PDB file of C-alpha atoms in Angstrom:
ATOM      1  CA  MET A  35     -16.839  -2.174 -13.992  1.00  0.00           C
ATOM      2  CA  PRO A  36     -17.694   0.788 -11.738  1.00  0.00           C
ATOM      3  CA  ASN A  37     -15.191   3.643 -12.004  1.00  0.00           C
ATOM      4  CA  ARG A  38     -14.284   3.426  -8.328  1.00  0.00           C
ATOM      5  CA  VAL A  39     -13.434  -0.267  -8.607  1.00  0.00           C
ATOM      6  CA  ARG A  40     -11.529   0.319 -11.840  1.00  0.00           C
ATOM      7  CA  ASN A  41      -9.475   3.124 -10.298  1.00  0.00           C
ATOM      8  CA  GLU A  42      -8.579   1.056  -7.242  1.00  0.00           C
ATOM      9  CA  LEU A  43      -7.588  -1.865  -9.457  1.00  0.00           C
ATOM     10  CA  ILE A  44      -5.371   0.314 -11.651  1.00  0.00           C
ATOM     11  CA  ALA A  45      -3.697   1.898  -8.623  1.00  0.00           C
ATOM     12  CA  THR A  46      -3.086  -1.522  -7.056  1.00  0.00           C
ATOM     13  CA  ILE A  47      -1.583  -2.965 -10.235  1.00  0.00           C
ATOM     14  CA  ALA A  48       0.618   0.094 -10.703  1.00  0.00           C
ATOM     15  CA  GLU A  49       1.779  -0.051  -7.096  1.00  0.00           C
ATOM     16  CA  PHE A  50       2.666  -3.725  -7.474  1.00  0.00           C
ATOM     17  CA  VAL A  51       4.617  -3.159 -10.689  1.00  0.00           C
ATOM     18  CA  GLY A  52       6.315  -0.014  -9.389  1.00  0.00           C
ATOM     19  CA  THR A  53       7.359  -1.654  -6.119  1.00  0.00           C
ATOM     20  CA  PHE A  54       8.571  -4.701  -8.032  1.00  0.00           C
ATOM     21  CA  MET A  55      10.736  -2.629 -10.385  1.00  0.00           C
ATOM     22  CA  PHE A  56      12.117  -0.487  -7.551  1.00  0.00           C
ATOM     23  CA  LEU A  57      13.125  -3.513  -5.497  1.00  0.00           C
ATOM     24  CA  PHE A  58      14.227  -5.528  -8.531  1.00  0.00           C
ATOM     25  CA  PHE A  59      16.980  -3.031  -9.315  1.00  0.00           C
ATOM     26  CA  ALA A  60      17.811  -2.487  -5.651  1.00  0.00           C
ATOM     27  CA  PHE A  61      18.137  -6.246  -5.036  1.00  0.00           C
ATOM     28  CA  GLY A  62      20.084  -6.729  -8.260  1.00  0.00           C
ATOM     29  CA  ALA A  63      22.592  -4.063  -7.285  1.00  0.00           C
ATOM     30  CA  ALA A  64      22.973  -5.636  -3.848  1.00  0.00           C
ATOM     31  CA  GLN A  65      23.778  -8.955  -5.517  1.00  0.00           C
ATOM     32  CA  VAL A  66      26.439  -7.277  -7.672  1.00  0.00           C
ATOM     33  CA  ALA A  67      27.962  -5.483  -4.685  1.00  0.00           C
ATOM     34  CA  ASP A  68      27.947  -8.678  -2.673  1.00  0.00           C
ATOM     35  CA  ALA A  69      29.776 -10.567  -5.422  1.00  0.00           C
ATOM     36  CA  ALA A  70      32.323  -7.744  -5.718  1.00  0.00           C
ATOM     37  CA  ALA A  71      32.931  -7.777  -1.956  1.00  0.00           C
ATOM     38  CA  ILE A  72      33.540 -11.529  -2.003  1.00  0.00           C
ATOM     39  CA  VAL A  73      36.028 -11.239  -4.886  1.00  0.00           C
ATOM     40  CA  GLU A  74      37.874  -8.407  -3.155  1.00  0.00           C
ATOM     41  CA  SER A  75      38.018  -9.772   0.388  1.00  0.00           C
ATOM     42  CA  GLY A  76      37.427 -13.486  -0.051  1.00  0.00           C
ATOM     43  CA  PRO A  77      34.517 -15.620   1.141  1.00  0.00           C
ATOM     44  CA  ARG A  78      32.909 -14.486   4.355  1.00  0.00           C
ATOM     45  CA  THR A  79      33.340 -16.474   7.484  1.00  0.00           C
ATOM     46  CA  GLN A  80      30.236 -15.071   9.164  1.00  0.00           C
ATOM     47  CA  THR A  81      27.244 -17.326   9.404  1.00  0.00           C
ATOM     48  CA  ASN A  82      25.190 -14.418   8.126  1.00  0.00           C
ATOM     49  CA  ASN A  83      25.713 -13.749   4.438  1.00  0.00           C
ATOM     50  CA  SER A  84      24.182 -10.286   4.118  1.00  0.00           C
ATOM     51  CA  ILE A  85      26.193  -7.546   2.420  1.00  0.00           C
ATOM     52  CA  SER A  86      25.600  -5.482   5.563  1.00  0.00           C
ATOM     53  CA  GLN A  87      28.237  -7.652   7.244  1.00  0.00           C
ATOM     54  CA  ALA A  88      31.022  -6.504   4.894  1.00  0.00           C
ATOM     55  CA  PRO A  89      32.538  -3.120   5.836  1.00  0.00           C
ATOM     56  CA  ASN A  90      33.341  -2.339   2.216  1.00  0.00           C
ATOM     57  CA  THR A  91      32.528   1.324   1.602  1.00  0.00           C
ATOM     58  CA  SER A  92      32.651   0.938  -2.168  1.00  0.00           C
ATOM     59  CA  ALA A  93      30.054  -1.824  -2.057  1.00  0.00           C
ATOM     60  CA  LEU A  94      27.925   0.096   0.422  1.00  0.00           C
ATOM     61  CA  LEU A  95      28.068   3.222  -1.752  1.00  0.00           C
ATOM     62  CA  TYR A  96      27.090   1.160  -4.785  1.00  0.00           C
ATOM     63  CA  ILE A  97      24.057  -0.248  -2.974  1.00  0.00           C
ATOM     64  CA  SER A  98      23.022   3.180  -1.672  1.00  0.00           C
ATOM     65  CA  LEU A  99      23.271   4.795  -5.110  1.00  0.00           C
ATOM     66  CA  ALA A 100      21.363   1.984  -6.779  1.00  0.00           C
ATOM     67  CA  SER A 101      18.565   2.094  -4.199  1.00  0.00           C
ATOM     68  CA  GLY A 102      18.265   5.873  -4.366  1.00  0.00           C
ATOM     69  CA  PHE A 103      18.295   6.097  -8.163  1.00  0.00           C
ATOM     70  CA  SER A 104      15.913   3.165  -8.515  1.00  0.00           C
ATOM     71  CA  LEU A 105      13.476   4.969  -6.228  1.00  0.00           C
ATOM     72  CA  VAL A 106      13.859   8.265  -8.135  1.00  0.00           C
ATOM     73  CA  ALA A 107      13.188   6.647 -11.503  1.00  0.00           C
ATOM     74  CA  ASN A 108      10.270   4.484 -10.482  1.00  0.00           C
ATOM     75  CA  VAL A 109       8.520   7.058  -8.277  1.00  0.00           C
ATOM     76  CA  TRP A 110       8.730   9.541 -11.148  1.00  0.00           C
ATOM     77  CA  VAL A 111       7.247   6.987 -13.555  1.00  0.00           C
ATOM     78  CA  PHE A 112       4.388   5.818 -11.323  1.00  0.00           C
ATOM     79  CA  TYR A 113       3.685   9.086  -9.479  1.00  0.00           C
ATOM     80  CA  ARG A 114       0.753   9.947 -11.746  1.00  0.00           C
ATOM     81  CA  ILE A 115      -0.864   6.526 -11.397  1.00  0.00           C
ATOM     82  CA  SER A 116      -0.610   5.242  -7.849  1.00  0.00           C
ATOM     83  CA  GLY A 117       1.497   7.948  -6.222  1.00  0.00           C
ATOM     84  CA  GLY A 118       4.656   5.833  -6.301  1.00  0.00           C
ATOM     85  CA  LEU A 119       4.614   4.768  -2.640  1.00  0.00           C
ATOM     86  CA  PHE A 120       6.457   1.395  -2.822  1.00  0.00           C
ATOM     87  CA  ASN A 121       6.699   1.176   0.958  1.00  0.00           C
ATOM     88  CA  PRO A 122       4.133   0.110   3.597  1.00  0.00           C
ATOM     89  CA  ALA A 123       5.607   2.686   6.001  1.00  0.00           C
ATOM     90  CA  VAL A 124       4.989   5.476   3.473  1.00  0.00           C
ATOM     91  CA  THR A 125       1.517   4.098   2.804  1.00  0.00           C
ATOM     92  CA  LEU A 126       0.720   4.275   6.508  1.00  0.00           C
ATOM     93  CA  GLY A 127       1.972   7.857   6.637  1.00  0.00           C
ATOM     94  CA  LEU A 128      -0.170   8.976   3.704  1.00  0.00           C
ATOM     95  CA  TYR A 129      -3.186   7.283   5.253  1.00  0.00           C
ATOM     96  CA  LEU A 130      -2.605   9.099   8.542  1.00  0.00           C
ATOM     97  CA  VAL A 131      -2.447  12.525   6.859  1.00  0.00           C
ATOM     98  CA  GLY A 132      -5.562  11.777   4.815  1.00  0.00           C
ATOM     99  CA  ALA A 133      -3.864  11.507   1.426  1.00  0.00           C
ATOM    100  CA  LEU A 134      -5.059   7.884   1.066  1.00  0.00           C
ATOM    101  CA  LYS A 135      -8.452   6.389   1.808  1.00  0.00           C
ATOM    102  CA  PRO A 136      -8.599   3.143   3.820  1.00  0.00           C
ATOM    103  CA  VAL A 137      -9.361   0.925   0.801  1.00  0.00           C
ATOM    104  CA  ARG A 138      -6.562   2.364  -1.336  1.00  0.00           C
ATOM    105  CA  ALA A 139      -4.099   2.178   1.561  1.00  0.00           C
ATOM    106  CA  THR A 140      -4.964  -1.460   2.265  1.00  0.00           C
ATOM    107  CA  LEU A 141      -4.684  -2.501  -1.375  1.00  0.00           C
ATOM    108  CA  CYS A 142      -1.366  -0.670  -1.812  1.00  0.00           C
ATOM    109  CA  PHE A 143      -0.029  -2.278   1.364  1.00  0.00           C
ATOM    110  CA  ILE A 144      -0.855  -5.770   0.068  1.00  0.00           C
ATOM    111  CA  ALA A 145       0.555  -4.985  -3.393  1.00  0.00           C
ATOM    112  CA  GLN A 146       3.824  -3.757  -1.893  1.00  0.00           C
ATOM    113  CA  ILE A 147       4.309  -6.859   0.251  1.00  0.00           C
ATOM    114  CA  LEU A 148       3.588  -9.188  -2.690  1.00  0.00           C
ATOM    115  CA  ALA A 149       5.869  -7.164  -4.956  1.00  0.00           C
ATOM    116  CA  GLY A 150       8.714  -7.456  -2.451  1.00  0.00           C
ATOM    117  CA  ILE A 151       8.381 -11.242  -2.512  1.00  0.00           C
ATOM    118  CA  ALA A 152       8.125 -11.326  -6.299  1.00  0.00           C
ATOM    119  CA  ALA A 153      11.186  -9.116  -6.802  1.00  0.00           C
ATOM    120  CA  ALA A 154      13.300 -11.231  -4.461  1.00  0.00           C
ATOM    121  CA  ALA A 155      12.099 -14.434  -6.152  1.00  0.00           C
ATOM    122  CA  VAL A 156      12.882 -13.167  -9.646  1.00  0.00           C
ATOM    123  CA  ILE A 157      16.355 -11.948  -8.644  1.00  0.00           C
ATOM    124  CA  SER A 158      17.000 -15.289  -6.972  1.00  0.00           C
ATOM    125  CA  GLY A 159      15.887 -17.122 -10.100  1.00  0.00           C
ATOM    126  CA  ILE A 160      17.682 -15.170 -12.825  1.00  0.00           C
ATOM    127  CA  LEU A 161      20.954 -14.177 -11.142  1.00  0.00           C
ATOM    128  CA  PRO A 162      23.583 -16.794 -10.260  1.00  0.00           C
ATOM    129  CA  GLY A 163      24.533 -17.583  -6.717  1.00  0.00           C
ATOM    130  CA  PRO A 164      22.509 -17.521  -3.499  1.00  0.00           C
ATOM    131  CA  LEU A 165      20.221 -14.582  -2.759  1.00  0.00           C
ATOM    132  CA  ASN A 166      22.280 -12.259  -0.557  1.00  0.00           C
ATOM    133  CA  VAL A 167      19.987  -9.282  -0.100  1.00  0.00           C
ATOM    134  CA  THR A 168      18.515 -10.017   3.302  1.00  0.00           C
ATOM    135  CA  THR A 169      18.561  -7.252   5.903  1.00  0.00           C
ATOM    136  CA  THR A 170      20.423  -8.248   9.049  1.00  0.00           C
ATOM    137  CA  LEU A 171      22.063  -6.585  12.001  1.00  0.00           C
ATOM    138  CA  ASN A 172      25.809  -6.143  11.805  1.00  0.00           C
ATOM    139  CA  ASN A 173      28.101  -7.607  14.450  1.00  0.00           C
ATOM    140  CA  GLY A 174      27.928  -5.429  17.544  1.00  0.00           C
ATOM    141  CA  MET A 175      24.603  -3.851  16.549  1.00  0.00           C
ATOM    142  CA  SER A 176      22.028  -4.587  19.219  1.00  0.00           C
ATOM    143  CA  ILE A 177      18.341  -5.114  18.495  1.00  0.00           C
ATOM    144  CA  THR A 178      17.403  -1.942  20.374  1.00  0.00           C
ATOM    145  CA  ARG A 179      19.878   0.119  18.387  1.00  0.00           C
ATOM    146  CA  GLY A 180      18.586  -1.449  15.204  1.00  0.00           C
ATOM    147  CA  VAL A 181      14.999  -0.464  15.978  1.00  0.00           C
ATOM    148  CA  PHE A 182      15.916   3.153  16.654  1.00  0.00           C
ATOM    149  CA  LEU A 183      18.204   3.445  13.627  1.00  0.00           C
ATOM    150  CA  GLU A 184      15.469   2.128  11.343  1.00  0.00           C
ATOM    151  CA  MET A 185      13.020   4.479  13.046  1.00  0.00           C
ATOM    152  CA  PHE A 186      15.083   7.621  12.480  1.00  0.00           C
ATOM    153  CA  LEU A 187      16.003   6.721   8.913  1.00  0.00           C
ATOM    154  CA  THR A 188      12.374   6.017   8.023  1.00  0.00           C
ATOM    155  CA  ALA A 189      11.180   9.177   9.777  1.00  0.00           C
ATOM    156  CA  GLU A 190      13.436  11.242   7.513  1.00  0.00           C
ATOM    157  CA  LEU A 191      12.105   9.474   4.433  1.00  0.00           C
ATOM    158  CA  VAL A 192       8.429   9.784   5.361  1.00  0.00           C
ATOM    159  CA  PHE A 193       8.715  13.425   6.426  1.00  0.00           C
ATOM    160  CA  THR A 194      10.347  14.166   3.076  1.00  0.00           C
ATOM    161  CA  VAL A 195       7.354  12.589   1.345  1.00  0.00           C
ATOM    162  CA  PHE A 196       5.033  14.770   3.426  1.00  0.00           C
ATOM    163  CA  MET A 197       6.833  18.028   2.663  1.00  0.00           C
ATOM    164  CA  LEU A 198       7.683  17.423  -1.006  1.00  0.00           C
ATOM    165  CA  ALA A 199       4.702  15.414  -2.245  1.00  0.00           C
ATOM    166  CA  VAL A 200       1.788  15.944   0.144  1.00  0.00           C
ATOM    167  CA  GLU A 201       2.417  19.673   0.629  1.00  0.00           C
ATOM    168  CA  LYS A 202       1.822  21.073  -2.840  1.00  0.00           C
ATOM    169  CA  HIS A 203       4.197  23.717  -4.172  1.00  0.00           C
ATOM    170  CA  LYS A 204       5.945  24.689  -7.392  1.00  0.00           C
ATOM    171  CA  ALA A 205       8.615  22.009  -6.985  1.00  0.00           C
ATOM    172  CA  THR A 206       6.212  19.153  -6.259  1.00  0.00           C
ATOM    173  CA  TYR A 207       6.946  17.656  -9.664  1.00  0.00           C
ATOM    174  CA  LEU A 208      10.552  17.239  -8.483  1.00  0.00           C
ATOM    175  CA  ALA A 209       9.505  15.360  -5.337  1.00  0.00           C
ATOM    176  CA  PRO A 210      10.819  12.008  -6.672  1.00  0.00           C
ATOM    177  CA  VAL A 211      14.327  13.478  -6.825  1.00  0.00           C
ATOM    178  CA  GLY A 212      14.250  14.642  -3.216  1.00  0.00           C
ATOM    179  CA  ILE A 213      12.740  11.378  -2.013  1.00  0.00           C
ATOM    180  CA  GLY A 214      15.366   9.347  -3.850  1.00  0.00           C
ATOM    181  CA  LEU A 215      18.174  11.479  -2.446  1.00  0.00           C
ATOM    182  CA  VAL A 216      16.881  10.931   1.074  1.00  0.00           C
ATOM    183  CA  LEU A 217      16.828   7.177   0.542  1.00  0.00           C
ATOM    184  CA  PHE A 218      20.407   7.417  -0.750  1.00  0.00           C
ATOM    185  CA  ILE A 219      21.720   9.232   2.325  1.00  0.00           C
ATOM    186  CA  ALA A 220      19.711   6.965   4.625  1.00  0.00           C
ATOM    187  CA  GLU A 221      21.204   3.891   2.975  1.00  0.00           C
ATOM    188  CA  MET A 222      24.689   5.345   3.324  1.00  0.00           C
ATOM    189  CA  THR A 223      24.196   5.159   7.087  1.00  0.00           C
ATOM    190  CA  GLY A 224      21.883   2.189   7.426  1.00  0.00           C
ATOM    191  CA  VAL A 225      23.109  -0.504   5.039  1.00  0.00           C
ATOM    192  CA  TYR A 226      26.153  -1.462   7.060  1.00  0.00           C
ATOM    193  CA  PHE A 227      24.424  -1.545  10.449  1.00  0.00           C
ATOM    194  CA  THR A 228      20.916  -2.882   9.761  1.00  0.00           C
ATOM    195  CA  GLY A 229      20.812  -3.542   6.040  1.00  0.00           C
ATOM    196  CA  GLY A 230      19.083  -0.188   5.519  1.00  0.00           C
ATOM    197  CA  SER A 231      15.539  -1.475   5.172  1.00  0.00           C
ATOM    198  CA  LEU A 232      13.281   1.529   5.909  1.00  0.00           C
ATOM    199  CA  ASN A 233      10.658  -0.620   4.226  1.00  0.00           C
ATOM    200  CA  PRO A 234       8.955  -3.769   5.562  1.00  0.00           C
ATOM    201  CA  ALA A 235       8.387  -5.038   2.017  1.00  0.00           C
ATOM    202  CA  ARG A 236      12.099  -4.752   1.298  1.00  0.00           C
ATOM    203  CA  SER A 237      12.949  -7.004   4.291  1.00  0.00           C
ATOM    204  CA  PHE A 238       9.995  -9.382   4.158  1.00  0.00           C
ATOM    205  CA  GLY A 239      10.380 -10.368   0.483  1.00  0.00           C
ATOM    206  CA  PRO A 240      13.930 -11.808   0.677  1.00  0.00           C
ATOM    207  CA  ALA A 241      13.134 -13.464   4.025  1.00  0.00           C
ATOM    208  CA  VAL A 242      10.206 -15.318   2.430  1.00  0.00           C
ATOM    209  CA  VAL A 243      12.220 -16.396  -0.612  1.00  0.00           C
ATOM    210  CA  THR A 244      15.245 -17.591   1.375  1.00  0.00           C
ATOM    211  CA  GLY A 245      13.156 -18.999   4.211  1.00  0.00           C
ATOM    212  CA  ARG A 246      15.434 -17.284   6.735  1.00  0.00           C
ATOM    213  CA  PHE A 247      13.610 -15.195   9.307  1.00  0.00           C
ATOM    214  CA  GLU A 248      15.982 -13.886  11.935  1.00  0.00           C
ATOM    215  CA  GLY A 249      14.629 -13.793  15.472  1.00  0.00           C
ATOM    216  CA  TYR A 250      14.722  -9.995  15.298  1.00  0.00           C
ATOM    217  CA  HIS A 251      12.975  -9.733  11.902  1.00  0.00           C
ATOM    218  CA  TRP A 252      10.227  -7.798  13.663  1.00  0.00           C
ATOM    219  CA  ILE A 253      12.490  -4.737  13.944  1.00  0.00           C
ATOM    220  CA  TYR A 254      12.095  -4.195  10.192  1.00  0.00           C
ATOM    221  CA  TRP A 255       8.392  -3.677  10.792  1.00  0.00           C
ATOM    222  CA  VAL A 256       8.388  -1.920  14.143  1.00  0.00           C
ATOM    223  CA  GLY A 257      11.288   0.430  13.334  1.00  0.00           C
ATOM    224  CA  PRO A 258       9.844   1.816  10.063  1.00  0.00           C
ATOM    225  CA  PHE A 259       6.330   2.117  11.480  1.00  0.00           C
ATOM    226  CA  LEU A 260       7.664   3.980  14.519  1.00  0.00           C
ATOM    227  CA  GLY A 261       9.497   6.248  12.097  1.00  0.00           C
ATOM    228  CA  THR A 262       6.258   6.899  10.249  1.00  0.00           C
ATOM    229  CA  LEU A 263       4.460   7.794  13.476  1.00  0.00           C
ATOM    230  CA  SER A 264       7.322  10.127  14.468  1.00  0.00           C
ATOM    231  CA  ALA A 265       7.251  11.864  11.082  1.00  0.00           C
ATOM    232  CA  TYR A 266       3.465  12.162  11.259  1.00  0.00           C
ATOM    233  CA  ALA A 267       3.585  13.695  14.741  1.00  0.00           C
ATOM    234  CA  PHE A 268       6.191  16.269  13.698  1.00  0.00           C
ATOM    235  CA  TYR A 269       4.324  17.057  10.471  1.00  0.00           C
ATOM    236  CA  GLU A 270       1.092  17.646  12.358  1.00  0.00           C
ATOM    237  CA  LEU A 271       2.957  19.846  14.836  1.00  0.00           C
ATOM    238  CA  MET A 272       4.298  21.959  11.974  1.00  0.00           C
ATOM    239  CA  LYS A 273       0.836  22.221  10.410  1.00  0.00           C
ATOM    240  CA  PHE A 274      -0.749  23.110  13.752  1.00  0.00           C
ATOM    241  CA  SER A 275       1.953  25.746  14.337  1.00  0.00           C
ATOM    242  CA  GLU A 276       1.238  27.374  10.934  1.00  0.00           C
ATOM    243  CA  TYR A 277       4.783  26.753   9.700  1.00  0.00           C
ATOM    244  CA  LYS A 278       4.145  28.706   6.483  1.00  0.00           C
ATOM    245  CA  THR A 279       4.186  31.973   8.431  1.00  0.00           C
ATOM    246  CA  VAL A 280       7.766  31.417   9.623  1.00  0.00           C
ATOM    247  CA  ASN A 281       9.523  31.951   6.299  1.00  0.00           C
ATOM    248  CA  PRO A 282       6.882  33.225   3.849  1.00  0.00           C
ATOM    249  CA  GLY A 283       7.398  33.950   0.182  1.00  0.00           C
ATOM    250  CA  GLN A 284      10.033  31.281  -0.467  1.00  0.00           C
ATOM    251  CA  ASP A 285       8.068  29.699  -3.297  1.00  0.00           C
ATOM    252  CA  LEU A 286       7.256  32.860  -5.268  1.00  0.00           C
ATOM    253  CA  ASN A 287       8.366  33.913  -8.726  1.00  0.00           C
ATOM    254  CA  ASP A 288       9.123  37.523  -9.682  1.00  0.00           C
ATOM    255  CA  GLN A 289       5.557  38.332 -10.726  1.00  0.00           C
ATOM    256  CA  GLU A 290       4.050  36.871  -7.565  1.00  0.00           C
ATOM    257  CA  ASP A 291       6.607  38.630  -5.406  1.00  0.00           C
ATOM    258  CA  LYS A 292       5.381  42.017  -6.700  1.00  0.00           C
ATOM    259  CA  PHE A 293       1.894  41.328  -5.369  1.00  0.00           C
ATOM    260  CA  PHE A 294       3.011  39.584  -2.183  1.00  0.00           C
ATOM    261  CA  GLN A 295       2.158  41.885   0.712  1.00  0.00           C
ATOM    262  CA  PRO A 296       1.808  39.829   3.894  1.00  0.00           C
ATOM    263  CA  PRO A 297       1.231  41.514   7.253  1.00  0.00           C
ATOM    264  CA  GLU A 298       4.318  42.374   9.251  1.00  0.00           C
ATOM    265  CA  ASP A 299       3.539  39.646  11.780  1.00  0.00           C
ATOM    266  CA  PRO A 300       1.432  36.974   9.991  1.00  0.00           C
ATOM    267  CA  SER A 301      -0.454  34.545  12.181  1.00  0.00           C
ATOM    268  CA  THR A 302      -2.163  32.193   9.717  1.00  0.00           C
ATOM    269  CA  ALA A 303      -1.125  30.382   6.538  1.00  0.00           C
ATOM    270  CA  GLU A 304      -3.902  32.176   4.609  1.00  0.00           C
ATOM    271  CA  GLN A 305      -2.143  35.507   5.186  1.00  0.00           C
ATOM    272  CA  VAL A 306       0.986  34.309   3.377  1.00  0.00           C
ATOM    273  CA  GLU A 307      -0.648  32.398   0.531  1.00  0.00           C
ATOM    274  CA  THR A 308       0.771  32.757  -2.972  1.00  0.00           C
ATOM    275  CA  PRO A 309      -0.982  35.711  -4.609  1.00  0.00           C
ATOM    276  CA  ASN A 310      -3.240  35.118  -7.610  1.00  0.00           C
ATOM    277  CA  VAL A 311      -1.364  37.259 -10.131  1.00  0.00           C
ATOM    278  CA  PRO A 312      -3.969  37.233 -12.964  1.00  0.00           C
ATOM    279  CA  ALA A 313      -6.777  38.138 -10.563  1.00  0.00           C
ATOM    280  CA  GLN A 314      -4.789  40.919  -8.909  1.00  0.00           C
ATOM    281  CA  MET A 315      -3.656  42.310 -12.271  1.00  0.00           C
ATOM    282  CA  ALA A 316      -7.280  42.301 -13.408  1.00  0.00           C
ATOM    283  CA  ASP A 317      -8.246  44.173 -10.233  1.00  0.00           C
ATOM    284  CA  GLN A 318      -5.520  46.744 -10.901  1.00  0.00           C
ATOM    285  CA  ILE A 319      -6.710  47.231 -14.482  1.00  0.00           C
ATOM    286  CA  ALA A 320     -10.321  47.564 -13.310  1.00  0.00           C
ATOM    287  CA  GLU A 321      -9.277  50.186 -10.747  1.00  0.00           C
ATOM    288  CA  ARG A 322      -7.367  52.172 -13.367  1.00  0.00           C
ATOM    289  CA  VAL A 323     -10.280  52.017 -15.796  1.00  0.00           C
ATOM    290  CA  ALA A 324     -12.706  53.127 -13.094  1.00  0.00           C
ATOM    291  CA  LEU A 325     -10.367  55.981 -12.123  1.00  0.00           C
ATOM    292  CA  ALA A 326     -10.035  57.058 -15.750  1.00  0.00           C
ATOM    293  CA  ILE A 327     -13.813  57.036 -16.161  1.00  0.00           C
ATOM    294  CA  ASP A 328     -14.254  59.101 -12.992  1.00  0.00           C
ATOM    295  CA  ARG A 329     -11.708  61.649 -14.207  1.00  0.00           C
ATOM    296  CA  ARG A 330     -13.387  61.827 -17.648  1.00  0.00           C
ATOM    297  CA  SER A 331     -16.768  62.312 -16.007  1.00  0.00           C
ATOM    298  CA  LEU A 332     -15.310  65.055 -13.821  1.00  0.00           C
ATOM    299  CA  ASP A 333     -13.788  66.804 -16.848  1.00  0.00           C
ATOM    300  CA  ILE A 334     -17.126  66.695 -18.658  1.00  0.00           C
ATOM    301  CA  ALA A 335     -18.942  68.009 -15.615  1.00  0.00           C
ATOM    302  CA  LEU A 336     -16.553  70.912 -15.272  1.00  0.00           C
ATOM    303  CA  GLY A 337     -17.053  71.797 -18.912  1.00  0.00           C
TER     304      GLY A 337
END
C-alpha cells in the first residue's frame, strides 16, 4: 500500500474511533443526567424529550463537564494520529487555514458523521430507556436565535483550536485542555437553549438513530459552519494584522528573554520571533574568541 494511502487510512480510522469515543461518553453522560432529571422532577410533559428541555442546572452542569472532559481526554489521545478533530465544523476550519488537505478533510468529515451515528446507536443499544440525547430548541427559543447561539459558541471553539493547536507555541501540547475547557463553558450556555451541539456529527447521529429530524435540524449544520467561517475570518484578520507584534515575548523562557531584543516599534512577526538561544550563544562565544585572538595578536605585535 502506498504510504500516502496508508497515512490517510490510518488518520480516517483514528478520527472515526476518536469521534466515537468522544461522543460515546458525552451521550452516555446525557443519558445519566436525563434519568436523574426525571427522577428528581417527574416525567416530562413536553412532547420533546431532550434534556435541553429540563431547566435542571445540576444535570446541565453534569452534561457540560462530561462533554468537556471527554473532549480533553480523547483529543489528547488522538492528537498525534489524526489531530483529534471530532467535529466537521473544526475540520472545515482546519481546511480553510491550510492545516488539512482536501482528501484528508473529506475523509475526516465522513468518519466523524459515521462515528456520530455509531456512538448514538451503541448508547441506544446498551443503555436502558429511550435515547434522550437529541439536540432540540428549548421552549421560547426561536430558530433564528438558535442559529446565532450555535454560531457564536462554535466560533469560540474553532478560534481556540486555531490559536492553541494551529499556531505553534510552547504550550501547544496543552491545547487539548484549552479546547476541552472551551467546550465545557460553551455547553454551560448552550445545552439548555439549543442542546449545545457545536458539532453537526453530534446532532446528526442521534437524529438518525431515533428517526426524529426536527424541522429546524438544519440549524445544527448552518450554525456551526457559520461559526467556523466567523472564526476563520477573525483569525485571518489577526494574522494579516501581525498580531504577534502587539504583545511580544509572552512565550519566552528566562534564557530566551535575555537574547530577546525586538525593535521599539516592531512591524512584522519576524522581528519578534523567539530567539535561537544556542545559535546566539555560539555567536557570542565566537565573538569573544575572535576578540581574544585579536588582543593576543596585538600583544605579540607590540612585543
